[in-house]
JSON list of N, CA and C in Angstrom, two decimals:
[
{"chain": "A", "resi": 210, "resn": "UNK", "atom": "N", "xyz": [-7.52, 201.22, -73.11]},
{"chain": "A", "resi": 210, "resn": "UNK", "atom": "CA", "xyz": [-8.29, 200.97, -74.30]},
{"chain": "A", "resi": 210, "resn": "UNK", "atom": "C", "xyz": [-9.17, 199.74, -74.07]},
{"chain": "A", "resi": 211, "resn": "UNK", "atom": "N", "xyz": [-10.42, 199.87, -74.34]},
{"chain": "A", "resi": 211, "resn": "UNK", "atom": "CA", "xyz": [-11.36, 198.77, -74.21]},
{"chain": "A", "resi": 211, "resn": "UNK", "atom": "C", "xyz": [-11.54, 198.11, -75.58]},
{"chain": "A", "resi": 212, "resn": "UNK", "atom": "N", "xyz": [-11.21, 196.83, -75.65]},
{"chain": "A", "resi": 212, "resn": "UNK", "atom": "CA", "xyz": [-11.33, 196.10, -76.91]},
{"chain": "A", "resi": 212, "resn": "UNK", "atom": "C", "xyz": [-12.66, 195.39, -76.97]},
{"chain": "A", "resi": 213, "resn": "UNK", "atom": "N", "xyz": [-13.19, 195.25, -78.18]},
{"chain": "A", "resi": 213, "resn": "UNK", "atom": "CA", "xyz": [-14.41, 194.49, -78.40]},
{"chain": "A", "resi": 213, "resn": "UNK", "atom": "C", "xyz": [-14.19, 193.53, -79.57]},
{"chain": "A", "resi": 214, "resn": "UNK", "atom": "N", "xyz": [-15.07, 192.54, -79.67]},
{"chain": "A", "resi": 214, "resn": "UNK", "atom": "CA", "xyz": [-14.98, 191.50, -80.70]},
{"chain": "A", "resi": 214, "resn": "UNK", "atom": "C", "xyz": [-14.81, 192.09, -82.10]},
{"chain": "A", "resi": 215, "resn": "UNK", "atom": "N", "xyz": [-13.79, 191.62, -82.80]},
{"chain": "A", "resi": 215, "resn": "UNK", "atom": "CA", "xyz": [-13.57, 192.03, -84.18]},
{"chain": "A", "resi": 215, "resn": "UNK", "atom": "C", "xyz": [-12.84, 193.35, -84.36]},
{"chain": "A", "resi": 216, "resn": "UNK", "atom": "N", "xyz": [-12.35, 193.94, -83.25]},
{"chain": "A", "resi": 216, "resn": "UNK", "atom": "CA", "xyz": [-11.59, 195.18, -83.40]},
{"chain": "A", "resi": 216, "resn": "UNK", "atom": "C", "xyz": [-10.36, 194.96, -84.26]},
{"chain": "A", "resi": 217, "resn": "UNK", "atom": "N", "xyz": [-10.06, 195.90, -85.11]},
{"chain": "A", "resi": 217, "resn": "UNK", "atom": "CA", "xyz": [-8.86, 195.85, -85.92]},
{"chain": "A", "resi": 217, "resn": "UNK", "atom": "C", "xyz": [-7.96, 196.98, -85.44]},
{"chain": "A", "resi": 218, "resn": "UNK", "atom": "N", "xyz": [-6.80, 196.61, -84.93]},
{"chain": "A", "resi": 218, "resn": "UNK", "atom": "CA", "xyz": [-5.82, 197.58, -84.47]},
{"chain": "A", "resi": 218, "resn": "UNK", "atom": "C", "xyz": [-4.69, 197.62, -85.49]},
{"chain": "A", "resi": 219, "resn": "UNK", "atom": "N", "xyz": [-3.90, 198.67, -85.43]},
{"chain": "A", "resi": 219, "resn": "UNK", "atom": "CA", "xyz": [-2.76, 198.76, -86.33]},
{"chain": "A", "resi": 219, "resn": "UNK", "atom": "C", "xyz": [-1.52, 199.08, -85.52]},
{"chain": "A", "resi": 220, "resn": "UNK", "atom": "N", "xyz": [-0.53, 198.22, -85.61]},
{"chain": "A", "resi": 220, "resn": "UNK", "atom": "CA", "xyz": [0.74, 198.40, -84.94]},
{"chain": "A", "resi": 220, "resn": "UNK", "atom": "C", "xyz": [1.68, 199.07, -85.93]},
{"chain": "A", "resi": 221, "resn": "UNK", "atom": "N", "xyz": [2.18, 200.23, -85.56]},
{"chain": "A", "resi": 221, "resn": "UNK", "atom": "CA", "xyz": [3.08, 200.97, -86.45]},
{"chain": "A", "resi": 221, "resn": "UNK", "atom": "C", "xyz": [4.51, 200.85, -85.93]},
{"chain": "A", "resi": 222, "resn": "UNK", "atom": "N", "xyz": [5.39, 200.40, -86.84]},
{"chain": "A", "resi": 222, "resn": "UNK", "atom": "CA", "xyz": [6.79, 200.20, -86.46]},
{"chain": "A", "resi": 222, "resn": "UNK", "atom": "C", "xyz": [7.67, 200.34, -87.69]},
{"chain": "A", "resi": 223, "resn": "UNK", "atom": "N", "xyz": [8.67, 201.21, -87.60]},
{"chain": "A", "resi": 223, "resn": "UNK", "atom": "CA", "xyz": [9.64, 201.42, -88.68]},
{"chain": "A", "resi": 223, "resn": "UNK", "atom": "C", "xyz": [8.97, 201.64, -90.03]},
{"chain": "A", "resi": 224, "resn": "UNK", "atom": "N", "xyz": [7.95, 202.47, -90.07]},
{"chain": "A", "resi": 224, "resn": "UNK", "atom": "CA", "xyz": [7.29, 202.83, -91.30]},
{"chain": "A", "resi": 224, "resn": "UNK", "atom": "C", "xyz": [6.24, 201.85, -91.78]},
{"chain": "A", "resi": 225, "resn": "UNK", "atom": "N", "xyz": [6.06, 200.75, -91.08]},
{"chain": "A", "resi": 225, "resn": "UNK", "atom": "CA", "xyz": [5.06, 199.76, -91.48]},
{"chain": "A", "resi": 225, "resn": "UNK", "atom": "C", "xyz": [3.84, 199.88, -90.57]},
{"chain": "A", "resi": 226, "resn": "UNK", "atom": "N", "xyz": [2.67, 199.73, -91.15]},
{"chain": "A", "resi": 226, "resn": "UNK", "atom": "CA", "xyz": [1.42, 199.70, -90.40]},
{"chain": "A", "resi": 226, "resn": "UNK", "atom": "C", "xyz": [0.87, 198.28, -90.51]},
{"chain": "A", "resi": 227, "resn": "UNK", "atom": "N", "xyz": [0.95, 197.53, -89.40]},
{"chain": "A", "resi": 227, "resn": "UNK", "atom": "CA", "xyz": [0.62, 196.11, -89.42]},
{"chain": "A", "resi": 227, "resn": "UNK", "atom": "C", "xyz": [-0.71, 195.87, -88.70]},
{"chain": "A", "resi": 228, "resn": "UNK", "atom": "N", "xyz": [-1.67, 195.20, -89.36]},
{"chain": "A", "resi": 228, "resn": "UNK", "atom": "CA", "xyz": [-2.98, 194.97, -88.77]},
{"chain": "A", "resi": 228, "resn": "UNK", "atom": "C", "xyz": [-2.95, 193.87, -87.70]},
{"chain": "A", "resi": 229, "resn": "UNK", "atom": "N", "xyz": [-3.75, 194.08, -86.66]},
{"chain": "A", "resi": 229, "resn": "UNK", "atom": "CA", "xyz": [-3.95, 193.10, -85.60]},
{"chain": "A", "resi": 229, "resn": "UNK", "atom": "C", "xyz": [-5.46, 192.97, -85.38]},
{"chain": "A", "resi": 230, "resn": "UNK", "atom": "N", "xyz": [-6.02, 191.81, -85.70]},
{"chain": "A", "resi": 230, "resn": "UNK", "atom": "CA", "xyz": [-7.44, 191.54, -85.51]},
{"chain": "A", "resi": 230, "resn": "UNK", "atom": "C", "xyz": [-7.62, 190.87, -84.16]},
{"chain": "A", "resi": 231, "resn": "UNK", "atom": "N", "xyz": [-8.54, 191.40, -83.33]},
{"chain": "A", "resi": 231, "resn": "UNK", "atom": "CA", "xyz": [-8.75, 190.88, -81.98]},
{"chain": "A", "resi": 231, "resn": "UNK", "atom": "C", "xyz": [-10.13, 190.22, -81.89]},
{"chain": "A", "resi": 232, "resn": "UNK", "atom": "N", "xyz": [-10.16, 188.94, -81.44]},
{"chain": "A", "resi": 232, "resn": "UNK", "atom": "CA", "xyz": [-11.41, 188.17, -81.35]},
{"chain": "A", "resi": 232, "resn": "UNK", "atom": "C", "xyz": [-11.35, 187.28, -80.12]},
{"chain": "A", "resi": 233, "resn": "UNK", "atom": "N", "xyz": [-12.48, 186.74, -79.73]},
{"chain": "A", "resi": 233, "resn": "UNK", "atom": "CA", "xyz": [-12.51, 185.72, -78.70]},
{"chain": "A", "resi": 233, "resn": "UNK", "atom": "C", "xyz": [-13.26, 186.12, -77.45]},
{"chain": "A", "resi": 234, "resn": "UNK", "atom": "N", "xyz": [-12.88, 185.53, -76.33]},
{"chain": "A", "resi": 234, "resn": "UNK", "atom": "CA", "xyz": [-13.54, 185.71, -75.05]},
{"chain": "A", "resi": 234, "resn": "UNK", "atom": "C", "xyz": [-12.93, 186.91, -74.31]},
{"chain": "A", "resi": 235, "resn": "UNK", "atom": "N", "xyz": [-13.62, 188.03, -74.33]},
{"chain": "A", "resi": 235, "resn": "UNK", "atom": "CA", "xyz": [-13.08, 189.25, -73.75]},
{"chain": "A", "resi": 235, "resn": "UNK", "atom": "C", "xyz": [-13.23, 189.31, -72.23]},
{"chain": "A", "resi": 236, "resn": "UNK", "atom": "N", "xyz": [-13.81, 188.27, -71.64]},
{"chain": "A", "resi": 236, "resn": "UNK", "atom": "CA", "xyz": [-13.84, 188.15, -70.19]},
{"chain": "A", "resi": 236, "resn": "UNK", "atom": "C", "xyz": [-12.61, 187.41, -69.68]},
{"chain": "A", "resi": 237, "resn": "UNK", "atom": "N", "xyz": [-11.81, 186.89, -70.59]},
{"chain": "A", "resi": 237, "resn": "UNK", "atom": "CA", "xyz": [-10.60, 186.15, -70.23]},
{"chain": "A", "resi": 237, "resn": "UNK", "atom": "C", "xyz": [-9.50, 187.12, -69.80]},
{"chain": "A", "resi": 238, "resn": "UNK", "atom": "N", "xyz": [-8.62, 186.65, -68.93]},
{"chain": "A", "resi": 238, "resn": "UNK", "atom": "CA", "xyz": [-7.45, 187.42, -68.53]},
{"chain": "A", "resi": 238, "resn": "UNK", "atom": "C", "xyz": [-6.23, 187.05, -69.37]},
{"chain": "A", "resi": 239, "resn": "UNK", "atom": "N", "xyz": [-6.47, 186.22, -70.39]},
{"chain": "A", "resi": 239, "resn": "UNK", "atom": "CA", "xyz": [-5.38, 185.71, -71.22]},
{"chain": "A", "resi": 239, "resn": "UNK", "atom": "C", "xyz": [-5.57, 186.17, -72.66]},
{"chain": "A", "resi": 240, "resn": "UNK", "atom": "N", "xyz": [-4.48, 186.68, -73.25]},
{"chain": "A", "resi": 240, "resn": "UNK", "atom": "CA", "xyz": [-4.47, 187.03, -74.67]},
{"chain": "A", "resi": 240, "resn": "UNK", "atom": "C", "xyz": [-3.44, 186.14, -75.35]},
{"chain": "A", "resi": 241, "resn": "UNK", "atom": "N", "xyz": [-3.85, 185.46, -76.40]},
{"chain": "A", "resi": 241, "resn": "UNK", "atom": "CA", "xyz": [-2.93, 184.65, -77.19]},
{"chain": "A", "resi": 241, "resn": "UNK", "atom": "C", "xyz": [-2.62, 185.44, -78.46]},
{"chain": "A", "resi": 242, "resn": "UNK", "atom": "N", "xyz": [-1.33, 185.62, -78.72]},
{"chain": "A", "resi": 242, "resn": "UNK", "atom": "CA", "xyz": [-0.90, 186.35, -79.91]},
{"chain": "A", "resi": 242, "resn": "UNK", "atom": "C", "xyz": [-0.56, 185.34, -81.00]},
{"chain": "A", "resi": 243, "resn": "UNK", "atom": "N", "xyz": [-1.31, 185.41, -82.11]},
{"chain": "A", "resi": 243, "resn": "UNK", "atom": "CA", "xyz": [-1.00, 184.59, -83.28]},
{"chain": "A", "resi": 243, "resn": "UNK", "atom": "C", "xyz": [-0.25, 185.48, -84.23]},
{"chain": "A", "resi": 244, "resn": "UNK", "atom": "N", "xyz": [1.01, 185.20, -84.43]},
{"chain": "A", "resi": 244, "resn": "UNK", "atom": "CA", "xyz": [1.89, 186.04, -85.24]},
{"chain": "A", "resi": 244, "resn": "UNK", "atom": "C", "xyz": [2.12, 185.38, -86.59]},
{"chain": "A", "resi": 245, "resn": "UNK", "atom": "N", "xyz": [1.62, 186.01, -87.65]},
{"chain": "A", "resi": 245, "resn": "UNK", "atom": "CA", "xyz": [1.86, 185.51, -88.99]},
{"chain": "A", "resi": 245, "resn": "UNK", "atom": "C", "xyz": [3.20, 186.04, -89.45]},
{"chain": "A", "resi": 246, "resn": "UNK", "atom": "N", "xyz": [4.04, 185.16, -89.97]},
{"chain": "A", "resi": 246, "resn": "UNK", "atom": "CA", "xyz": [5.44, 185.47, -90.17]},
{"chain": "A", "resi": 246, "resn": "UNK", "atom": "C", "xyz": [5.87, 186.26, -91.38]},
{"chain": "A", "resi": 247, "resn": "UNK", "atom": "N", "xyz": [5.00, 186.69, -92.24]},
{"chain": "A", "resi": 247, "resn": "UNK", "atom": "CA", "xyz": [5.52, 187.49, -93.33]},
{"chain": "A", "resi": 247, "resn": "UNK", "atom": "C", "xyz": [4.66, 187.46, -94.57]},
{"chain": "A", "resi": 248, "resn": "UNK", "atom": "N", "xyz": [5.30, 187.77, -95.65]},
{"chain": "A", "resi": 248, "resn": "UNK", "atom": "CA", "xyz": [4.61, 187.93, -96.93]},
{"chain": "A", "resi": 248, "resn": "UNK", "atom": "C", "xyz": [3.99, 186.62, -97.41]},
{"chain": "A", "resi": 249, "resn": "UNK", "atom": "N", "xyz": [2.97, 186.76, -98.23]},
{"chain": "A", "resi": 249, "resn": "UNK", "atom": "CA", "xyz": [2.37, 185.60, -98.86]},
{"chain": "A", "resi": 249, "resn": "UNK", "atom": "C", "xyz": [1.22, 184.98, -98.11]},
{"chain": "A", "resi": 250, "resn": "UNK", "atom": "N", "xyz": [0.49, 185.78, -97.37]},
{"chain": "A", "resi": 250, "resn": "UNK", "atom": "CA", "xyz": [-0.66, 185.24, -96.66]},
{"chain": "A", "resi": 250, "resn": "UNK", "atom": "C", "xyz": [-1.11, 186.19, -95.57]},
{"chain": "A", "resi": 251, "resn": "UNK", "atom": "N", "xyz": [-2.00, 185.69, -94.72]},
{"chain": "A", "resi": 251, "resn": "UNK", "atom": "CA", "xyz": [-2.54, 186.52, -93.66]},
{"chain": "A", "resi": 251, "resn": "UNK", "atom": "C", "xyz": [-2.90, 185.66, -92.45]},
{"chain": "A", "resi": 252, "resn": "UNK", "atom": "N", "xyz": [-2.81, 186.22, -91.27]},
{"chain": "A", "resi": 252, "resn": "UNK", "atom": "CA", "xyz": [-3.21, 185.50, -90.06]},
{"chain": "A", "resi": 252, "resn": "UNK", "atom": "C", "xyz": [-4.70, 185.20, -90.08]},
{"chain": "A", "resi": 253, "resn": "UNK", "atom": "N", "xyz": [-5.48, 186.02, -90.76]},
{"chain": "A", "resi": 253, "resn": "UNK", "atom": "CA", "xyz": [-6.93, 185.83, -90.83]},
{"chain": "A", "resi": 253, "resn": "UNK", "atom": "C", "xyz": [-7.30, 184.49, -91.44]},
{"chain": "A", "resi": 254, "resn": "UNK", "atom": "N", "xyz": [-6.45, 183.95, -92.27]},
{"chain": "A", "resi": 254, "resn": "UNK", "atom": "CA", "xyz": [-6.75, 182.65, -92.88]},
{"chain": "A", "resi": 254, "resn": "UNK", "atom": "C", "xyz": [-6.71, 181.52, -91.85]},
{"chain": "A", "resi": 255, "resn": "UNK", "atom": "N", "xyz": [-6.21, 181.80, -90.65]},
{"chain": "A", "resi": 255, "resn": "UNK", "atom": "CA", "xyz": [-6.13, 180.79, -89.59]},
{"chain": "A", "resi": 255, "resn": "UNK", "atom": "C", "xyz": [-7.23, 180.94, -88.55]},
{"chain": "A", "resi": 256, "resn": "UNK", "atom": "N", "xyz": [-8.13, 181.90, -88.72]},
{"chain": "A", "resi": 256, "resn": "UNK", "atom": "CA", "xyz": [-9.22, 182.10, -87.76]},
{"chain": "A", "resi": 256, "resn": "UNK", "atom": "C", "xyz": [-10.05, 180.84, -87.61]},
{"chain": "A", "resi": 257, "resn": "UNK", "atom": "N", "xyz": [-10.35, 180.17, -88.71]},
{"chain": "A", "resi": 257, "resn": "UNK", "atom": "CA", "xyz": [-11.15, 178.95, -88.65]},
{"chain": "A", "resi": 257, "resn": "UNK", "atom": "C", "xyz": [-10.47, 177.88, -87.79]},
{"chain": "A", "resi": 258, "resn": "UNK", "atom": "N", "xyz": [-9.14, 177.87, -87.76]},
{"chain": "A", "resi": 258, "resn": "UNK", "atom": "CA", "xyz": [-8.41, 176.90, -86.96]},
{"chain": "A", "resi": 258, "resn": "UNK", "atom": "C", "xyz": [-8.61, 177.12, -85.46]},
{"chain": "A", "resi": 259, "resn": "UNK", "atom": "N", "xyz": [-8.81, 178.37, -85.05]},
{"chain": "A", "resi": 259, "resn": "UNK", "atom": "CA", "xyz": [-8.86, 178.72, -83.63]},
{"chain": "A", "resi": 259, "resn": "UNK", "atom": "C", "xyz": [-10.25, 179.10, -83.14]},
{"chain": "A", "resi": 260, "resn": "UNK", "atom": "N", "xyz": [-11.17, 179.37, -84.07]},
{"chain": "A", "resi": 260, "resn": "UNK", "atom": "CA", "xyz": [-12.48, 179.92, -83.71]},
{"chain": "A", "resi": 260, "resn": "UNK", "atom": "C", "xyz": [-13.22, 179.07, -82.68]},
{"chain": "A", "resi": 261, "resn": "UNK", "atom": "N", "xyz": [-13.32, 177.79, -82.89]},
{"chain": "A", "resi": 261, "resn": "UNK", "atom": "CA", "xyz": [-14.09, 176.95, -81.98]},
{"chain": "A", "resi": 261, "resn": "UNK", "atom": "C", "xyz": [-13.22, 176.36, -80.87]},
{"chain": "A", "resi": 262, "resn": "UNK", "atom": "N", "xyz": [-11.94, 176.23, -81.10]},
{"chain": "A", "resi": 262, "resn": "UNK", "atom": "CA", "xyz": [-11.07, 175.56, -80.16]},
{"chain": "A", "resi": 262, "resn": "UNK", "atom": "C", "xyz": [-10.48, 176.50, -79.10]},
{"chain": "A", "resi": 263, "resn": "UNK", "atom": "N", "xyz": [-10.13, 177.71, -79.49]},
{"chain": "A", "resi": 263, "resn": "UNK", "atom": "CA", "xyz": [-9.40, 178.61, -78.59]},
{"chain": "A", "resi": 263, "resn": "UNK", "atom": "C", "xyz": [-10.20, 179.86, -78.22]},
{"chain": "A", "resi": 264, "resn": "UNK", "atom": "N", "xyz": [-10.88, 180.48, -79.18]},
{"chain": "A", "resi": 264, "resn": "UNK", "atom": "CA", "xyz": [-11.56, 181.74, -78.94]},
{"chain": "A", "resi": 264, "resn": "UNK", "atom": "C", "xyz": [-12.65, 181.69, -77.86]},
{"chain": "A", "resi": 265, "resn": "UNK", "atom": "N", "xyz": [-13.34, 180.56, -77.65]},
{"chain": "A", "resi": 265, "resn": "UNK", "atom": "CA", "xyz": [-14.34, 180.55, -76.57]},
{"chain": "A", "resi": 265, "resn": "UNK", "atom": "C", "xyz": [-13.73, 180.73, -75.17]},
{"chain": "A", "resi": 266, "resn": "UNK", "atom": "N", "xyz": [-12.45, 180.41, -75.02]},
{"chain": "A", "resi": 266, "resn": "UNK", "atom": "CA", "xyz": [-11.78, 180.50, -73.72]},
{"chain": "A", "resi": 266, "resn": "UNK", "atom": "C", "xyz": [-10.88, 181.72, -73.57]},
{"chain": "A", "resi": 267, "resn": "UNK", "atom": "N", "xyz": [-10.29, 182.19, -74.65]},
{"chain": "A", "resi": 267, "resn": "UNK", "atom": "CA", "xyz": [-9.26, 183.23, -74.58]},
{"chain": "A", "resi": 267, "resn": "UNK", "atom": "C", "xyz": [-9.48, 184.32, -75.63]},
{"chain": "A", "resi": 268, "resn": "UNK", "atom": "N", "xyz": [-8.84, 185.45, -75.42]},
{"chain": "A", "resi": 268, "resn": "UNK", "atom": "CA", "xyz": [-8.75, 186.49, -76.46]},
{"chain": "A", "resi": 268, "resn": "UNK", "atom": "C", "xyz": [-7.62, 186.06, -77.40]},
{"chain": "A", "resi": 269, "resn": "UNK", "atom": "N", "xyz": [-7.85, 186.19, -78.69]},
{"chain": "A", "resi": 269, "resn": "UNK", "atom": "CA", "xyz": [-6.79, 185.88, -79.66]},
{"chain": "A", "resi": 269, "resn": "UNK", "atom": "C", "xyz": [-6.57, 187.14, -80.51]},
{"chain": "A", "resi": 270, "resn": "UNK", "atom": "N", "xyz": [-5.30, 187.53, -80.58]},
{"chain": "A", "resi": 270, "resn": "UNK", "atom": "CA", "xyz": [-4.91, 188.66, -81.43]},
{"chain": "A", "resi": 270, "resn": "UNK", "atom": "C", "xyz": [-4.14, 188.11, -82.62]},
{"chain": "A", "resi": 271, "resn": "UNK", "atom": "N", "xyz": [-4.69, 188.29, -83.81]},
{"chain": "A", "resi": 271, "resn": "UNK", "atom": "CA", "xyz": [-4.09, 187.80, -85.05]},
{"chain": "A", "resi": 271, "resn": "UNK", "atom": "C", "xyz": [-3.29, 188.95, -85.68]},
{"chain": "A", "resi": 272, "resn": "UNK", "atom": "N", "xyz": [-1.97, 188.85, -85.61]},
{"chain": "A", "resi": 272, "resn": "UNK", "atom": "CA", "xyz": [-1.09, 189.93, -86.04]},
{"chain": "A", "resi": 272, "resn": "UNK", "atom": "C", "xyz": [-0.41, 189.54, -87.35]},
{"chain": "A", "resi": 273, "resn": "UNK", "atom": "N", "xyz": [-0.59, 190.37, -88.36]},
{"chain": "A", "resi": 273, "resn": "UNK", "atom": "CA", "xyz": [0.11, 190.18, -89.63]},
{"chain": "A", "resi": 273, "resn": "UNK", "atom": "C", "xyz": [1.34, 191.07, -89.64]},
{"chain": "A", "resi": 274, "resn": "UNK", "atom": "N", "xyz": [2.51, 190.44, -89.56]},
{"chain": "A", "resi": 274, "resn": "UNK", "atom": "CA", "xyz": [3.73, 191.21, -89.74]},
{"chain": "A", "resi": 274, "resn": "UNK", "atom": "C", "xyz": [3.78, 191.69, -91.18]},
{"chain": "A", "resi": 275, "resn": "UNK", "atom": "N", "xyz": [4.46, 192.71, -91.42]},
{"chain": "A", "resi": 275, "resn": "UNK", "atom": "CA", "xyz": [4.60, 193.32, -92.74]},
{"chain": "A", "resi": 275, "resn": "UNK", "atom": "C", "xyz": [4.02, 192.48, -93.89]},
{"chain": "A", "resi": 276, "resn": "UNK", "atom": "N", "xyz": [3.15, 193.10, -94.66]},
{"chain": "A", "resi": 276, "resn": "UNK", "atom": "CA", "xyz": [2.51, 192.40, -95.79]},
{"chain": "A", "resi": 276, "resn": "UNK", "atom": "C", "xyz": [3.52, 192.12, -96.86]}
]
């Protein structure tokens, strides 16, 4: 599977469909998984924290565990 900037994937496990947003430097050989721990928010709210500091160097996958 070839990923591109802003792709939204869905991880399905035990009846849950969990979104994973993929952003960053797709020429990198490194993927950093940002795992949001549960209800009451979203990993997307942390994009601003990583956008300038981490995404220029690495791929970042923002995974929201069960909403």
